[in-house]
XYZ file of C-alpha atoms in Angstrom:
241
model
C -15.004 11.930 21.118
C -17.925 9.695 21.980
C -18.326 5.844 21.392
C -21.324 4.632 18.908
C -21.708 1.267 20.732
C -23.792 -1.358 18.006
C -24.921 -4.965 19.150
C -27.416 -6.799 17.894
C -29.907 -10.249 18.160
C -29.337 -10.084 22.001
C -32.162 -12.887 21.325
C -33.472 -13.494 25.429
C -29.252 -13.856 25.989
C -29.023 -11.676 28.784
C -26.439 -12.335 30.867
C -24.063 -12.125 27.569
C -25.334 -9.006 27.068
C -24.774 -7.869 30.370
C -20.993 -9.136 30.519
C -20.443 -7.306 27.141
C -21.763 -3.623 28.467
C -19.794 -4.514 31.302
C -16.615 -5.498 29.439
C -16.620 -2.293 27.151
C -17.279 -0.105 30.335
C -20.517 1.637 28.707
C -20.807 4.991 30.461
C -24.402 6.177 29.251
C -23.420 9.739 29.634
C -20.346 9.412 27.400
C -21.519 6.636 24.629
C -24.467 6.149 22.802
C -26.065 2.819 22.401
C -27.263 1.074 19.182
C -29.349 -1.918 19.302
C -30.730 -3.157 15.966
C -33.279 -5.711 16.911
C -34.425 -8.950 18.109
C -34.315 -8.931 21.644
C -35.992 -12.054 22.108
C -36.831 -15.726 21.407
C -34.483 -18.808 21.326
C -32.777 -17.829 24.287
C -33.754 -18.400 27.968
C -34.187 -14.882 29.542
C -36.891 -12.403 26.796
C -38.211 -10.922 29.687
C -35.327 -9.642 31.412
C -33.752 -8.457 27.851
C -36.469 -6.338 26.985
C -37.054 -5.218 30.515
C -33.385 -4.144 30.411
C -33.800 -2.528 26.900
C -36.726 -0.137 27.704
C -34.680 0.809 30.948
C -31.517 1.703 28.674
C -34.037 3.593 26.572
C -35.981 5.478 28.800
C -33.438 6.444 31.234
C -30.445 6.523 29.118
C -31.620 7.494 25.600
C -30.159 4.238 24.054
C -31.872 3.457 20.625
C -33.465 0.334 19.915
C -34.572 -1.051 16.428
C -37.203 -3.527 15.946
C -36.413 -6.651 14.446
C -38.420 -9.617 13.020
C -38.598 -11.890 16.390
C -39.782 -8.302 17.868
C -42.549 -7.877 15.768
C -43.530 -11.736 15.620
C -43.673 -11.472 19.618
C -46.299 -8.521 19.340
C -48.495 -10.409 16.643
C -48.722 -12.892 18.112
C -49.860 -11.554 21.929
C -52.335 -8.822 19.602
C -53.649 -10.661 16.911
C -53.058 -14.746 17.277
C -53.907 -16.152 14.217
C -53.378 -19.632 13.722
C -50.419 -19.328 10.978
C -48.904 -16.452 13.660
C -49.224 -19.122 16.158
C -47.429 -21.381 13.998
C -44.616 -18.908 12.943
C -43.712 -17.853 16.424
C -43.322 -21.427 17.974
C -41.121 -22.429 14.749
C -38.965 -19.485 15.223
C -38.212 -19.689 18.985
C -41.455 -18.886 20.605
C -41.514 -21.560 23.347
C -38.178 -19.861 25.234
C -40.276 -16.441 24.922
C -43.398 -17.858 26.798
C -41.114 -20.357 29.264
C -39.353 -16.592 29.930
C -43.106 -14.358 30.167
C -45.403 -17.242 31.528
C -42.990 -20.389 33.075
C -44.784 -22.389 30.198
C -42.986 -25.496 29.551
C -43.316 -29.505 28.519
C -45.754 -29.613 25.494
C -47.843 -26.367 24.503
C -51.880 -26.989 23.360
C -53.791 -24.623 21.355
C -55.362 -23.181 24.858
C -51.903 -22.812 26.293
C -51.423 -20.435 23.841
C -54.198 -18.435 23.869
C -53.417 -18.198 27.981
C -50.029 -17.345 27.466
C -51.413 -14.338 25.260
C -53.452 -13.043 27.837
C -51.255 -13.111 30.252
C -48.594 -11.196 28.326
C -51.287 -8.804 27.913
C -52.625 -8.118 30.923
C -48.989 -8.493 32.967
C -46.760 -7.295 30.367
C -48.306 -5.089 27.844
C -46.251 -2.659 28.425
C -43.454 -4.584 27.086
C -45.542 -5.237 23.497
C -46.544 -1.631 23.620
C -42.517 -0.579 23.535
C -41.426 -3.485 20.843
C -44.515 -2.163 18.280
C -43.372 1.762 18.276
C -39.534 1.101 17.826
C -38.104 2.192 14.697
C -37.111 0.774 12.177
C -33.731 2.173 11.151
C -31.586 4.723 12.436
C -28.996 7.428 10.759
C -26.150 9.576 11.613
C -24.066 11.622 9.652
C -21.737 8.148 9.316
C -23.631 4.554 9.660
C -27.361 3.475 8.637
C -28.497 1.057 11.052
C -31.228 -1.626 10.681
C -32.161 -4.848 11.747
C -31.532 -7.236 8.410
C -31.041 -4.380 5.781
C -32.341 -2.594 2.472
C -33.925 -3.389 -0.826
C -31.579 -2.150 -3.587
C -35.002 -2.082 -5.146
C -35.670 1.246 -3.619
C -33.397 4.832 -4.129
C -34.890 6.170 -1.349
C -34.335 3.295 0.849
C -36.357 4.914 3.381
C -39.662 4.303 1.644
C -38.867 0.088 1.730
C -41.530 -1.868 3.033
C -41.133 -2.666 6.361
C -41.061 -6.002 5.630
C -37.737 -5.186 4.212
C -36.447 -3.615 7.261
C -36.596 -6.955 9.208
C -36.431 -9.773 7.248
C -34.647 -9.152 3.589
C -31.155 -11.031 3.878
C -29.270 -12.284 0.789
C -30.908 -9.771 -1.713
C -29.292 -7.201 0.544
C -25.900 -8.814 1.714
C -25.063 -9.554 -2.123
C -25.299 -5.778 -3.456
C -22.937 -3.066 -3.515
C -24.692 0.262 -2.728
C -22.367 2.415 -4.361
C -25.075 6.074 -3.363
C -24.618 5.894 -0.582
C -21.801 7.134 1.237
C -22.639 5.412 4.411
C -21.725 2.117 6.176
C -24.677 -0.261 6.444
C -24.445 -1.679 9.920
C -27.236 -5.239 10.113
C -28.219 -7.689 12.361
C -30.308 -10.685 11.295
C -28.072 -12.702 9.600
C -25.419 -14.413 11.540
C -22.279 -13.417 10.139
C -20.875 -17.248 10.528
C -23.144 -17.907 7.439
C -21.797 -14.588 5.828
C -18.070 -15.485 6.075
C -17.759 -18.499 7.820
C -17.182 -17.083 11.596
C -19.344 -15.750 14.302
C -17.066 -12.212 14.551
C -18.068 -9.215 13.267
C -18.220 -9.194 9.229
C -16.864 -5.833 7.632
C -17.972 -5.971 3.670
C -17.456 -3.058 1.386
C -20.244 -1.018 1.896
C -21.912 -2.815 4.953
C -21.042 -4.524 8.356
C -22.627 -7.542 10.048
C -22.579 -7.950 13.802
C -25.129 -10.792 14.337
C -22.873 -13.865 16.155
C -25.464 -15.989 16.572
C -25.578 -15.594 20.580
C -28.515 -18.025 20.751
C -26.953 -20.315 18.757
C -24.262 -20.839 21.491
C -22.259 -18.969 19.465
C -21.327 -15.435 20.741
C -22.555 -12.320 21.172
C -20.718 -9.195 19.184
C -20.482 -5.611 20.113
C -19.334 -3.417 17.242
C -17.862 0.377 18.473
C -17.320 3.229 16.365
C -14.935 6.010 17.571
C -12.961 8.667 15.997
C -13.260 7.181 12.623
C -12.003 3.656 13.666
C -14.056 0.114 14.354
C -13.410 -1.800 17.296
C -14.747 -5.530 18.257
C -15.428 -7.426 21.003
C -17.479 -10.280 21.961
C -18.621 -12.379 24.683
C -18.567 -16.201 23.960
C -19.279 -17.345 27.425
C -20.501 -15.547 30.462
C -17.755 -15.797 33.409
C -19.582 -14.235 35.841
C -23.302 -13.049 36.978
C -23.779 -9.356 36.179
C -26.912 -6.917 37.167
């Protein structure tokens, strides 16, 4: 029976994410591949992540969620305001742009608006991909989504996107009891969940987020034959394609 392969907040990490596929032995034809979001910012290598996510989309029908630093990354290339500016610098932006554009040192006003265009113009493709990802995924098992639900809503479906990406404790405290499904989240590192960086298994839901860019480590969560297996990468031992 196949593998259901979940990681999440990859978060410009790349070579830990490399390492991991490589430690698990992914075989695209035999597993499929979950990735619930944030793929960039904070860590040193955006670029290469999402160049290596739309590859393991495209050409090996791996699904990718969007998460918050996702969507933050394409508001600010398309629309720029000032407080979207603000947001994405406070959040990580500078390691995205020192990735896209070799920015570095201190970043003006203009800087910004440059480093826009030139994600635009050299790398729109990449902002076209992160906009149309989805925002959760189901199976006849697991729900899977970037930082979780709003209890709020029965038909969790119809949740504000908002939701989708950015709700944490609201989520993380309640017991969906209609469910009938695991909840499997990013977005909130699981070291402030229960006090580690491995995977967090909670009633109804699981949290996978290690906190990678936090020089933590980064979790891979697999599913098989009605049994949950970890593993992790803490440090990278060796250069991987």
């Amino acid at each position: 029976m196949k593998r259901t392969i979940m990681i999440s907040d990859i978060h410009g990490c790349i070579d830990p994410f490399n390492q991991l596929l490589h430690d698990i032995n992914y075989i695209p034809q035999n597993d499929e591949l979950i990735l619930l979001g944030d793929y960039v910012d904070r860590g040193p290598n955006s670029k290469e992540v999402v160049n290596k996510v739309i590859k393991l989309v495209h050409e090996h029908r791996a699904i990718a969620l969007r998460g918050n630093h996702d969507q933050r990354l394409v508001d600010f290339v398309n629309e720029g305001s000032s407080i979207i500016k603000a947001k994405f610098i406070e959040h990580g932006g500078i390691q995205t742009l020192q990735s896209y554009c070799n920015i570095d040192g201190e970043i003006s006003d203009e800087m910004l608006d440059q480093a826009r265009e030139i994600i635009k113009m050299d790398y729109g493709h990449h902002i076209d991909f992160l906009s149309t990802l989805p925002l959760f995924h189901e199976d006849k098992t697991h729900i899977y989504v970037h930082a979780g639900l709003n209890p709020d809503y029965i038909e969790w479906w119809k949740q504000p996107d908002h939701d989708f990406m950015y709700i944490k404790d609201k989520f993380i405290h309640h017991t969906f009891t209609n469910l009938h499904k695991k909840i499997v989240f990013g977005h909130t590192r699981t070291i402030d969940i229960h006090g580690s960086a491995d995977v967090w298994f909670g009633e109804d839901k699981i949290g996978i987020d290690g906190g990678c860019a936090y020089g933590m480590q980064l979790n891979c969560l697999i599913y098989q034959n009605g049994s949950y297996l970890t593993r992790k990468v803490n440090k990278v031992r060796r250069p991987l394609m």
